[in-house]
Coordinates of C-alpha atoms in Angstrom, one line a residue:
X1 CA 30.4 -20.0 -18.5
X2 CA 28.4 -21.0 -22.0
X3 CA 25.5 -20.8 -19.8
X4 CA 26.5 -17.2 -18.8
X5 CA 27.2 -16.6 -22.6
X6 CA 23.7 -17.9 -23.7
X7 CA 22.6 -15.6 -21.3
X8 CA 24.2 -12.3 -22.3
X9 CA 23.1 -13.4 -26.1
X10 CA 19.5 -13.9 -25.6
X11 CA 19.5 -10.8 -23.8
X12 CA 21.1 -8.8 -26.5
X13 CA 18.6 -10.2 -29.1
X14 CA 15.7 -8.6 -26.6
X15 CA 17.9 -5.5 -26.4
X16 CA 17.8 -5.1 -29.4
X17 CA 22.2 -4.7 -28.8
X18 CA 24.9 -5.7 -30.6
X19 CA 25.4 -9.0 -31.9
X20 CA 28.0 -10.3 -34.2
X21 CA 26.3 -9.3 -37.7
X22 CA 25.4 -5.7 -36.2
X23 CA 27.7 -4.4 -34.1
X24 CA 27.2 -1.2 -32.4
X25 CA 28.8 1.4 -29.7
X26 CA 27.2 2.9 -26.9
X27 CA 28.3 5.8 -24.9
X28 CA 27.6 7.0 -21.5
X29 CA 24.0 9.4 -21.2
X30 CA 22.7 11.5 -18.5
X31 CA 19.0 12.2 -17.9
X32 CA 17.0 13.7 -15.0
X33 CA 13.6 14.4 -13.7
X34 CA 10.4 12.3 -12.3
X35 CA 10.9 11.3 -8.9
X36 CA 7.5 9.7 -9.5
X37 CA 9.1 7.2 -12.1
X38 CA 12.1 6.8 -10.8
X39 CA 11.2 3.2 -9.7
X40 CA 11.1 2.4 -13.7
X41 CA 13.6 3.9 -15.0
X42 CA 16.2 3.0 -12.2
X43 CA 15.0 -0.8 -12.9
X44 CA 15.4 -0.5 -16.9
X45 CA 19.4 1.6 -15.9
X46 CA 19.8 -1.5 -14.0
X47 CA 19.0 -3.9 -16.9
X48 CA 20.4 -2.8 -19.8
X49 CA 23.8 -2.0 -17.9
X50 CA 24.4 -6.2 -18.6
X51 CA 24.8 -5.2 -21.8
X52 CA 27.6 -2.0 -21.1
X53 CA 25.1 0.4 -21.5
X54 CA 25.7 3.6 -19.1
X55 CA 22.7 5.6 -18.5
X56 CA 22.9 8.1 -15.6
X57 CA 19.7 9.1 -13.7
X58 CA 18.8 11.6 -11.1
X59 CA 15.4 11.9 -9.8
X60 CA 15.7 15.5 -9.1
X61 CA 12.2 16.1 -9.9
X62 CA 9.5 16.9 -13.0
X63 CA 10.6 20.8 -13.1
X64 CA 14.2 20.2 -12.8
X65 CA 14.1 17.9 -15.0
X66 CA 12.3 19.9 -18.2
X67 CA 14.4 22.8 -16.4
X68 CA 17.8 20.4 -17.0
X69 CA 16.8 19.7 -20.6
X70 CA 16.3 22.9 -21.8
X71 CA 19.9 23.7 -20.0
X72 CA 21.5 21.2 -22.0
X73 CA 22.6 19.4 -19.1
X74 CA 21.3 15.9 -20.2
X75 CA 21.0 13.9 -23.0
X76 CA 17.0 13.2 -22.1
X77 CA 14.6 14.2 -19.4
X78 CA 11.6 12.5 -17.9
X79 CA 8.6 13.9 -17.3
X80 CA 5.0 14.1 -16.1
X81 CA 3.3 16.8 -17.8
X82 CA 4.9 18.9 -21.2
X83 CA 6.6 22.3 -21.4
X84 CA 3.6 24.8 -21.0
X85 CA 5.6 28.2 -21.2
X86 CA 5.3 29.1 -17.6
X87 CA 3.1 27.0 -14.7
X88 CA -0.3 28.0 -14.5
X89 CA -0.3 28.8 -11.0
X90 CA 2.9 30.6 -9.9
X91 CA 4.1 31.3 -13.5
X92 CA 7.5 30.2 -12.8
X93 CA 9.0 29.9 -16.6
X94 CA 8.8 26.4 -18.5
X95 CA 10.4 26.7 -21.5
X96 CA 12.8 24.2 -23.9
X97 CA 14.6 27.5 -24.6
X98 CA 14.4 26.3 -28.3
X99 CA 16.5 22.8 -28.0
X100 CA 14.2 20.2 -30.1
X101 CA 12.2 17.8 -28.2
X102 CA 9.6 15.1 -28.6
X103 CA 7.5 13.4 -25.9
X104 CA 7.9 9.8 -25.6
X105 CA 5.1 7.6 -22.8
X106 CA 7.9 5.2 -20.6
X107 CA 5.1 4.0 -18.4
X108 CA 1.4 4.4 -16.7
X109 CA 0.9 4.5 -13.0
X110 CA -1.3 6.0 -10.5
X111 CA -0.7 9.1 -7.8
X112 CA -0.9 7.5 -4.5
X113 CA -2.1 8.7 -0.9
X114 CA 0.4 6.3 1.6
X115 CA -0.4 7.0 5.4
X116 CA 0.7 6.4 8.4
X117 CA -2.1 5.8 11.1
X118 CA -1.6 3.6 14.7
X119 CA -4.3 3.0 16.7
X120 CA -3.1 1.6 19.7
X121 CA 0.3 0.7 18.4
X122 CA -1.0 -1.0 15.6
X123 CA -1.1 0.1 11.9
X124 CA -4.3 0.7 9.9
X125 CA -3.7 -0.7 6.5
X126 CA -7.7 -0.2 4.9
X127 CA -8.2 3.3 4.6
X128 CA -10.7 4.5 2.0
X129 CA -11.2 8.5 1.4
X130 CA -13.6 9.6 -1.4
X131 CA -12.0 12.4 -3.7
X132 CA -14.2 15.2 -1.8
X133 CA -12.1 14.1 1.0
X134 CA -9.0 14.1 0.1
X135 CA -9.3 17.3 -1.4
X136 CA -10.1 18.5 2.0
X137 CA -6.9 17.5 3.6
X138 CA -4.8 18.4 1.5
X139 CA -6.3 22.2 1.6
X140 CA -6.1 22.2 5.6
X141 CA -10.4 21.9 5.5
X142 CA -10.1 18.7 7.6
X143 CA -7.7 18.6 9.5
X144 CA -8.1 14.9 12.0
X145 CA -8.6 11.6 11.1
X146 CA -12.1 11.7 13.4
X147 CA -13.8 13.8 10.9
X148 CA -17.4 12.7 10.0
X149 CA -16.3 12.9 6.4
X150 CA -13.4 10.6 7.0
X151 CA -16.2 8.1 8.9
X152 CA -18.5 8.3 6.2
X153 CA -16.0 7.2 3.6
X154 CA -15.6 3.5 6.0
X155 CA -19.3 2.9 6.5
X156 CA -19.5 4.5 10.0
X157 CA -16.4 3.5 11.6
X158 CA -14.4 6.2 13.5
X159 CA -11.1 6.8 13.8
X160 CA -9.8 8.6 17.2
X161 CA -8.8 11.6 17.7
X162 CA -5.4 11.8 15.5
X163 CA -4.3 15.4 14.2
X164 CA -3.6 15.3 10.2
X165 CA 0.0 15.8 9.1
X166 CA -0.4 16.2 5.1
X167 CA 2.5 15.6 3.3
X168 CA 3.7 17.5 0.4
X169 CA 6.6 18.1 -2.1
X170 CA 8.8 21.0 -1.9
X171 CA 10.2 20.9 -5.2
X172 CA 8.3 21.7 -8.5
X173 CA 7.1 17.4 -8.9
X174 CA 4.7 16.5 -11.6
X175 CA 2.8 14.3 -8.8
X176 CA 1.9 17.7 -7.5
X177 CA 0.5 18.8 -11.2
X178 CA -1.2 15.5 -11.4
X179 CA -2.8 16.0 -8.4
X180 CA -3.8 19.6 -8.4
X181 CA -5.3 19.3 -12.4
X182 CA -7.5 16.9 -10.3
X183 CA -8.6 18.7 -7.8
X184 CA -9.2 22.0 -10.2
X185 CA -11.4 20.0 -12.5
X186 CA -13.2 17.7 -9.6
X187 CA -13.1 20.3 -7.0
X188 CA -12.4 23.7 -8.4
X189 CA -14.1 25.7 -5.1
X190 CA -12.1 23.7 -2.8
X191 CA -9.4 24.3 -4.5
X192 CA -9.7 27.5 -5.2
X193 CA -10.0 28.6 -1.9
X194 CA -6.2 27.3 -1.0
X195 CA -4.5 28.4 -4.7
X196 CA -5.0 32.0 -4.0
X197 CA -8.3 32.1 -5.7
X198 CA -7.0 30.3 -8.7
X199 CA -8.6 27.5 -10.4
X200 CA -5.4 26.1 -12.0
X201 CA -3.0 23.6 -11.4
X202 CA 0.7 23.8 -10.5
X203 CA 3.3 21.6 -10.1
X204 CA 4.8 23.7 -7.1
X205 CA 2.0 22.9 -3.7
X206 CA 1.0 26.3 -1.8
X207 CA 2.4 25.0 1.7
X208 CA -0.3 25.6 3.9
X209 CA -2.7 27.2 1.2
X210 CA 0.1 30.3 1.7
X211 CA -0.5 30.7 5.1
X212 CA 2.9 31.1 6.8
X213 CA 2.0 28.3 9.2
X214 CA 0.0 25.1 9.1
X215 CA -0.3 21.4 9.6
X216 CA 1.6 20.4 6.3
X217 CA 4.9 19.3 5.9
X218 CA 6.9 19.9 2.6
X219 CA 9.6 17.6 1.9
X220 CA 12.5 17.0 -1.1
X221 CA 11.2 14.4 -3.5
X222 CA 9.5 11.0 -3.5
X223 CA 11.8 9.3 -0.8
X224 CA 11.7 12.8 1.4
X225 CA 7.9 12.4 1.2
X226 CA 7.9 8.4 2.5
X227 CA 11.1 8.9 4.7
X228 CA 8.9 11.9 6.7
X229 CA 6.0 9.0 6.7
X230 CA 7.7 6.2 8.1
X231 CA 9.5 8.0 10.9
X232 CA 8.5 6.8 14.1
X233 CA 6.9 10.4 15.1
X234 CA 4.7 10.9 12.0
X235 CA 1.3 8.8 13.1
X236 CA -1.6 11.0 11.4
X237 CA 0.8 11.7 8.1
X238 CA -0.9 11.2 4.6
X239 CA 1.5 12.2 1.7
X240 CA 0.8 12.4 -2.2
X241 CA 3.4 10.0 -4.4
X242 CA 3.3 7.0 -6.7
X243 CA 2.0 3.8 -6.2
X244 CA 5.6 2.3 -6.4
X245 CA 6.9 4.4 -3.7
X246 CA 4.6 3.3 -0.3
X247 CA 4.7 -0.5 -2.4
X248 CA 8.4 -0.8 -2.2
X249 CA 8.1 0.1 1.3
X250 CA 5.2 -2.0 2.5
X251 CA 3.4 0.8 3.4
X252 CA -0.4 1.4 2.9
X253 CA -2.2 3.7 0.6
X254 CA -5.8 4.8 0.8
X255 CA -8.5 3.2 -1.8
X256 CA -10.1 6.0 -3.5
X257 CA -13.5 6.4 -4.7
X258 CA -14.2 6.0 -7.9
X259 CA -17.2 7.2 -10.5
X260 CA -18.7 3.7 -9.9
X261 CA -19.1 3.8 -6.3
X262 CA -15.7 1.5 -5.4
X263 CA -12.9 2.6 -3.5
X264 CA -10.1 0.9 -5.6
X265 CA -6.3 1.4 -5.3
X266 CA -3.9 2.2 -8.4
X267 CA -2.4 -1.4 -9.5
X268 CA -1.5 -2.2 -12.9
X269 CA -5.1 -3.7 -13.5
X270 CA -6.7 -0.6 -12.4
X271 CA -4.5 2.1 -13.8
X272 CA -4.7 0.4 -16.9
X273 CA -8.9 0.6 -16.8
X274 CA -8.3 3.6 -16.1
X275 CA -6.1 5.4 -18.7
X276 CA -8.7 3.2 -21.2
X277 CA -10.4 7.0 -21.2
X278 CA -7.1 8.9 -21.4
X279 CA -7.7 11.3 -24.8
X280 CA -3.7 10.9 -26.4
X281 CA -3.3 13.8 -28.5
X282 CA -2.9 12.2 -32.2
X283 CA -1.1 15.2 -34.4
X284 CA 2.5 13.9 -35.0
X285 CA 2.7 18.4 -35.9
X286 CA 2.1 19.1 -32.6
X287 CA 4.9 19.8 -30.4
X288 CA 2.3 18.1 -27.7
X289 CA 2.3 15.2 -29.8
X290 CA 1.3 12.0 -27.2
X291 CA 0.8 14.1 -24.2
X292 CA -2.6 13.6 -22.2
X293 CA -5.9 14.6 -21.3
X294 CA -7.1 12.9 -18.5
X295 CA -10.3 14.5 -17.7
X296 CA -12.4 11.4 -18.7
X297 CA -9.9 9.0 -16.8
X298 CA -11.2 10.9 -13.6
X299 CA -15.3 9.9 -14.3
X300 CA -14.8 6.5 -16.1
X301 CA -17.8 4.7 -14.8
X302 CA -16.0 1.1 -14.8
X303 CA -16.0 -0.1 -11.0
X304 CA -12.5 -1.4 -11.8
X305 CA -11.1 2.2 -12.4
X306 CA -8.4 4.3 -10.6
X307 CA -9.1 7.7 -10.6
X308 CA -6.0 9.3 -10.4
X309 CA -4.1 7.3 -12.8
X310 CA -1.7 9.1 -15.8
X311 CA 1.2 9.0 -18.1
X312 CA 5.1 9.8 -17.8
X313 CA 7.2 10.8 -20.5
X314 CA 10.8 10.9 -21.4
X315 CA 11.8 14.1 -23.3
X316 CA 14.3 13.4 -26.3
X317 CA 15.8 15.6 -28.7
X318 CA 15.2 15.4 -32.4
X319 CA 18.1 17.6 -34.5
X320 CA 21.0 16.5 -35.9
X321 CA 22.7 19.3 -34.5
X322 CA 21.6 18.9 -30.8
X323 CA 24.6 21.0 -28.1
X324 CA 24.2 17.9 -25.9
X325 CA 23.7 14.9 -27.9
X326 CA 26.7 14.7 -30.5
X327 CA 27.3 10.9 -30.5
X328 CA 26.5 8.1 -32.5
X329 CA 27.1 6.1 -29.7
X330 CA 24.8 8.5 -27.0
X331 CA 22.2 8.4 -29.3
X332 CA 22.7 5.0 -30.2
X333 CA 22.5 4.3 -26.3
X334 CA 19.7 6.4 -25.9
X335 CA 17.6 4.6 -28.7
X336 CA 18.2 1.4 -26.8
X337 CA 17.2 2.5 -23.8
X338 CA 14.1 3.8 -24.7
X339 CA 13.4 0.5 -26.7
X340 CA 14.2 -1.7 -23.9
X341 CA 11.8 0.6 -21.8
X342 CA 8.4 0.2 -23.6
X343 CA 9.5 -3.1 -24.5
X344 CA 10.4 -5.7 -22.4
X345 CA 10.8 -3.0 -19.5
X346 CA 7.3 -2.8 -19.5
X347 CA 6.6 -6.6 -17.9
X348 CA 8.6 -5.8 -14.8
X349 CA 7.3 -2.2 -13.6
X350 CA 3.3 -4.0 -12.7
X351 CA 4.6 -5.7 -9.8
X352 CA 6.4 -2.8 -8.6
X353 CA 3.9 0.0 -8.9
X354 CA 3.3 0.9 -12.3
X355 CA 1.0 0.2 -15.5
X356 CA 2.2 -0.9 -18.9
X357 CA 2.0 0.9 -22.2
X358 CA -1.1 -0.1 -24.3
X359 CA 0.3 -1.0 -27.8
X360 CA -0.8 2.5 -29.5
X361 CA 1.6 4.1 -27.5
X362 CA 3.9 1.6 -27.8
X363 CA 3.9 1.7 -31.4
X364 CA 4.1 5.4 -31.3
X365 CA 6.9 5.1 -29.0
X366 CA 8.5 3.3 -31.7
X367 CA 7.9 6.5 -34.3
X368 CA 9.5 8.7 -31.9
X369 CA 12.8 6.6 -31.1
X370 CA 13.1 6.8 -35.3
X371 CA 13.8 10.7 -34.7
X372 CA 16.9 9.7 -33.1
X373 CA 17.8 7.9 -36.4
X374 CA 16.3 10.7 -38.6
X375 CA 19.1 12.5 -37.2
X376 CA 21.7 10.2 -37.4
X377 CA 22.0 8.0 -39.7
X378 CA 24.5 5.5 -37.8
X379 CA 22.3 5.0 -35.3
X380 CA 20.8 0.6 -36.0
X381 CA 17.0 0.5 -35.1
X382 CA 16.9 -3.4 -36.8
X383 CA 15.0 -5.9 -33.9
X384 CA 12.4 -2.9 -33.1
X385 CA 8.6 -4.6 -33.3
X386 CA 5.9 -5.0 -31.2
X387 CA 5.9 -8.4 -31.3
X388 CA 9.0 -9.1 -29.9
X389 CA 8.3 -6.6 -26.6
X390 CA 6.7 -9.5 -23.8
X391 CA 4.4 -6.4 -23.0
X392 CA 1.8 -7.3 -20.6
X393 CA -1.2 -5.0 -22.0
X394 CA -0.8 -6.5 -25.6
X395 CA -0.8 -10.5 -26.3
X396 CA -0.1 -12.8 -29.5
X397 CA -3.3 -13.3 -32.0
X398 CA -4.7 -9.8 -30.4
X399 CA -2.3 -6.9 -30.5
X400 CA -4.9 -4.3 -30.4
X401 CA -6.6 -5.5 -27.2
X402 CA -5.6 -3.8 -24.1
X403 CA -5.1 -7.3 -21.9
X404 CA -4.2 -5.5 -18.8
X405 CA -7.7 -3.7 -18.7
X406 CA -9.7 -7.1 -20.1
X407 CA -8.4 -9.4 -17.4
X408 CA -8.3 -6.2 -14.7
X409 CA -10.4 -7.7 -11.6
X410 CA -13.6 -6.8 -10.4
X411 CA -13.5 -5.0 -7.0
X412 CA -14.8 -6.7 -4.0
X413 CA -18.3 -6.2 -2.3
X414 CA -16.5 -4.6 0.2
X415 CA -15.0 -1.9 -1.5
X416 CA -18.1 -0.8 -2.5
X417 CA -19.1 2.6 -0.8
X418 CA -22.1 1.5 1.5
X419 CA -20.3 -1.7 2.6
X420 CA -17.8 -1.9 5.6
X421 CA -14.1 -1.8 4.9
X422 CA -12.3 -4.8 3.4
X423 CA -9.8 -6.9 5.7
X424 CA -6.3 -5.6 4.8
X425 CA -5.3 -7.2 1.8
X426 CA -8.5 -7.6 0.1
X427 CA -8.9 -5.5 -3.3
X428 CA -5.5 -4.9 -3.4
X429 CA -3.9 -7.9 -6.0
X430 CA -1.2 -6.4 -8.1
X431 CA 1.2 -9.3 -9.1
X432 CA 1.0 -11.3 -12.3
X433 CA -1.6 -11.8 -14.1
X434 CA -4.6 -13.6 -12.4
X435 CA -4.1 -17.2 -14.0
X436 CA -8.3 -17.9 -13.5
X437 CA -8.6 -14.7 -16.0
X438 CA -12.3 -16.0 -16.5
X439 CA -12.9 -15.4 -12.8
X440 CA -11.1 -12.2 -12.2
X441 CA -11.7 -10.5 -15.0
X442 CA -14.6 -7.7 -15.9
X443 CA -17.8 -9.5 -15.0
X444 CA -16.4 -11.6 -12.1
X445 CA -19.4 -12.2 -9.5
X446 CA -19.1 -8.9 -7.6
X447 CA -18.0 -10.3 -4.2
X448 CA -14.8 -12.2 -6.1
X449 CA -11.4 -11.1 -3.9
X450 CA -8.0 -11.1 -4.7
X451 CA -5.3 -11.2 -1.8
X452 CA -2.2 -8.5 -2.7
X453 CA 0.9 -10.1 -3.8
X454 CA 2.2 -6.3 -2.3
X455 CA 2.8 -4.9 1.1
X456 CA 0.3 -2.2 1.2
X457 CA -2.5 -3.8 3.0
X458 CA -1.2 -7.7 2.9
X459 CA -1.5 -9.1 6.6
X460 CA 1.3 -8.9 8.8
X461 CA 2.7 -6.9 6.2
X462 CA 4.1 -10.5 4.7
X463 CA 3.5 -10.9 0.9
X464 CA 2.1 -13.7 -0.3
X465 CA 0.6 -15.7 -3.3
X466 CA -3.0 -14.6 -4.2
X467 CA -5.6 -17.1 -3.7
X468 CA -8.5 -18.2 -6.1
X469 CA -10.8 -16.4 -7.1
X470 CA -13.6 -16.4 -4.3
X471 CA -11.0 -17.6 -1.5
X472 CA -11.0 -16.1 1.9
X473 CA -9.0 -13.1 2.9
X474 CA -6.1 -13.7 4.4
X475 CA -6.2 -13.2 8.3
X476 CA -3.4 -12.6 11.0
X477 CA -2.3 -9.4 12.4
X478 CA -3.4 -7.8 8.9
X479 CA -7.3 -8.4 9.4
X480 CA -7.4 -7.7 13.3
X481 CA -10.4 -5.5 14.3
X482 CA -9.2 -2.8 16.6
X483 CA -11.4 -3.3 19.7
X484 CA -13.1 -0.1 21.5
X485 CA -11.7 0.7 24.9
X486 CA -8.5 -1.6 24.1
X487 CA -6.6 1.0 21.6
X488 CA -7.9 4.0 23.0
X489 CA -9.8 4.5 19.9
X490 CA -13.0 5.4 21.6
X491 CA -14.1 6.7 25.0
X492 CA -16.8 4.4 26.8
X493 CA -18.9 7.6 26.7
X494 CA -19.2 7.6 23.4
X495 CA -20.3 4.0 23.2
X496 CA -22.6 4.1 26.0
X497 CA -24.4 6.8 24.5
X498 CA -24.1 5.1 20.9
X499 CA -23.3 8.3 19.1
X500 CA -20.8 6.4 17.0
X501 CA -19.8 3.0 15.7
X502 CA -16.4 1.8 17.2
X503 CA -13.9 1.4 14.1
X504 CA -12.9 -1.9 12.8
X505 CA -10.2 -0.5 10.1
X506 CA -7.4 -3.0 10.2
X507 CA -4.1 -2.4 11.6
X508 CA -0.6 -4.0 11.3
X509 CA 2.1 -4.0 13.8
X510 CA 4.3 -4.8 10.6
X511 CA 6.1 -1.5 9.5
X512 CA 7.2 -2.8 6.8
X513 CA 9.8 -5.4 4.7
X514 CA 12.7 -7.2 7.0
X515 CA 15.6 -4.7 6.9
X516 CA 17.9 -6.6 5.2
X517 CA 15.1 -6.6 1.9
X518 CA 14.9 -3.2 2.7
X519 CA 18.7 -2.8 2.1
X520 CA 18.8 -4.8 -0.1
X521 CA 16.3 -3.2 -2.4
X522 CA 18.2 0.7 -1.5
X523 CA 21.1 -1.1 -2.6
X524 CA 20.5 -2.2 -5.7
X525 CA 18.6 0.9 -6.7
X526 CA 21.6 3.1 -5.7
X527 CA 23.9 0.5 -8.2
X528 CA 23.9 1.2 -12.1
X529 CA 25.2 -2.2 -12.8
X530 CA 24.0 -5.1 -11.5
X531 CA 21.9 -8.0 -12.8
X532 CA 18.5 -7.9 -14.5
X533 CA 15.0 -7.8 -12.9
X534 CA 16.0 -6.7 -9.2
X535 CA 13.5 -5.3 -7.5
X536 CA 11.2 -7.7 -9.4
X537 CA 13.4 -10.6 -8.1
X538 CA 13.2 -9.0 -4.7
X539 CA 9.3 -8.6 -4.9
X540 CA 9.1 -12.3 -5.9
X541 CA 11.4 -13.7 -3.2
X542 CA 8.5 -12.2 -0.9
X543 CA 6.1 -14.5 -2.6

């Protein structure tokens, strides 16, 4: 029991809750939106519920969300892209219908590609696709996994003949806007050619580029889009979603190809190279105050970068006379919530999926929590500095170093475009910090690899500890080469004639996690209160 007590104090303190000298009341808060960072925020609901806070989320989507806020229906939305008026595509109304608002960053993280390929029963788990590529199949341009594009993108090696089942969202999801502001500023023609001649993005996907049939699939939200790809009748399915999402479900998602020449995936180390070029728009006037421009994040030429990697944003109101928020104890609530977030929040959400803050937005985080204050008085914002928020991206002695991106490791050899695809595995590290950061980090002999301590691409689909810098891939069932004539992958014709290279893309018989980690980790995402860290716990016991 005093250990239990300890405990709960020590985790007040980091809180930033009540203690005996500073007492203070919470009250139950409702918010809604991202499906892409519901992962985050359903892991911080879980936390600071130890400490009798009651925050309410529903991952209804980005749209809903804004849509929700401006409703008064919540006390705080979350969000991947601002109010803009109306979209840019369809013009479907975005508007805060004039309740105050400010945009606060909650995390970093990258939009995803999982898939679900089987060649001859067993899954591939090394898929690269270049952006060109990707572009293509999500406008209906290629449309199966034996295109020569697809093969060019892995050195050579074919895939068989496997029709493509793209995977979209149905509802209006900022995924979708993050994706489609790529593709209009990468690959405006392409996609222009599916938005009904439109060179704009939207955060509502034309199913089928408007046709009223297709090969795309439009499902309900971030678990729609990976329940649709790990049904057992989806082989050739390719969705669009966040890195936490086909993570979480040991399920493999495509390296990209970067401006470097690497295809990389979107862990913490990457994302966090990445948004190194975000621009962060710096006019506390601005109603777009903190909100992103990420055109430079799509070029930046370091090899360690992850293309599609962005920002999401919880949407707070600012008056003293907010309809929805009339509480000292709901904004008090609210105010520790978002503190625990970009704090201490921010040390568990790598090993799930995301990126953590840099300490610019951090600290700016910090200005825009005081809003809540500004407007009530009562609210206690004592305990609230950077140095006590055990954020990974900032370290003691050098706060305004981004440590994430210095210590981010160098791709392997074989993720560079040229070379033949890495084992399963390789490339893809995303646990704790790399404890050799000499070796791993920026400047790392190029051929230095780092196992995953995540399901998408680890062998057998088990996770495990990364080795040393310079240590063998692991091998198993994860690094088999898929042999011609065996799988069914190539005809005999084909390599009698030696028209093309039979594929050696690494499958997995492993479908993913044991089901009762997979219960586990539905149940405790489904529970508001329950104990701290548990999907990090969960990820760990893997380990």
């Amino acid at each position: 029991m005093r250990a239990l007590a300890l405990s709960a104090a020590a985790t007040a303190l980091a809180l930033g809750g009540p203690t005996a000298a500073n007492a203070v009341t919470h009250s139950l808060i409702l918010g809604s939106g991202s499906s892409w960072a519901a992962n985050a925020v359903n892991q911080w609901v879980a936390d600071v519920a130890t400490q009798g806070m009651q925050v309410v989320f529903t991952a209804n989507g980005a749209a809903q969300g804004r849509q929700d806020y401006a409703n008064k229906l919540t006390h705080f939305g979350v969000s991947d892209i601002g109010y803009r008026g109306a979209d840019p595509t369809t013009g479907t109304v975005d508007d805060p219908k004039g309740r105050s608002y400010a945009y606060l960053p909650i995390a970093a993280g990258g939009t995803a590609f999982p898939y679900h390929l089987e060649v001859g029963g067993q899954k591939v788990r090394n898929l690269r696709l270049s952006g060109e590529t990707i572009a293509k199949i999500f406008t209906s341009v290629i449309t199966n996994w034996n295109d020569p594009l697809i093969t060019k993108d892995n050195n050579g090696h074919a895939l068989p003949s496997i029709p493509i089942i793209p995977v979209v969202h149905s509802e209006g999801a900022g995924v979708t806007n993050q994706f489609t502001r790529y593709l209009s500023k990468r690959y405006p023609a392409i996609w222009k050619a599916c938005n009904g001649g439109q060179v704009a993005e939207t955060e509502y996907f034309p199913l089928n580029c408007g046709r009223a049939t297709g090969n795309q699939k439009a499902m309900a939200g971030s678990d729609g889009v990976m329940n649709f790809l790990k049904a057992a009748g989806a082989n050739g399915a390719i969705g669009i979603e966040e890195y936490s999402y086909p993570l979480l479900a040991n399920y493999p998602a495509a390296k990209v190809l970067n401006q470097a020449g690497y295809y990389t995936l979107p862990t913490q180390y990457n994302v966090a190279v990445a948004l190194t070029k975000a621009v962060i728009n710096k006019n506390p006037k601005d109603p777009n105050y903190l909100t992103q421009n990420l055109d430079g994040v799509y070029v930046n030429a370091d090899k360690r970068t992850y293309p599609l990697s962005s920002y999401v944003y919880a949407i707070i109101p600012t008056s003293a006379d907010d309809a929805k928020l009339t509480q000292t104890g709901q904004r008090q609530t609210l105010a520790d919530f978002l503190y625990y977030g970009i704090c201490q929040g921010q040390s568990e959400i790598g090993p799930i999926g995301y990126s953590s803050l840099p300490v610019n937005l951090v600290t700016a985080g910090f200005e825009q929590i005081a809003k809540i204050k500004a407007a009530d008085p009562k609210v206690d914002l004592t305990q609230r500095e950077v140095s006590t928020c055990h954020n990974p991206t900032f370290v003691a002695g050098h706060p305004d170093q981004n440590h994430l991106a210095k210590i981010a490791p160098n791709p392997p050899a074989c993720d560079k475009i040229g070379a033949d695809p890495c084992a399963a595995g390789v490339g893809s590290y995303n646990g704790s910090a790399p404890t050799d950061a000499k070796n791993n980090a920026a400047g790392s002999p190029s051929g230095t690899t780092t196992t995953g301590t995540t399901g998408t691409g680890a062998g057998s689909g088990s996770v495990g500890s990364a080795p040393s810098a310079g240590a063998a891939p692991a091998t198993g069932t994860g690094s088999t080469t898929v042999a011609a004539g065996t799988t069914g992958t190539l005809s005999d014709a084909s390599l009698a004639a030696g028209s093309i290279t039979p594929t050696t893309l690494s499958p997995d018989r492993d479908s993913g996690p044991s089901g009762a980690l997979t219960a586990l980790v539905i149940g405790l995402l489904g529970i508001a209160v329950v104990g701290p860290s548990v999907l990090s716990r969960a990820l760990r016991r893997r380990s």
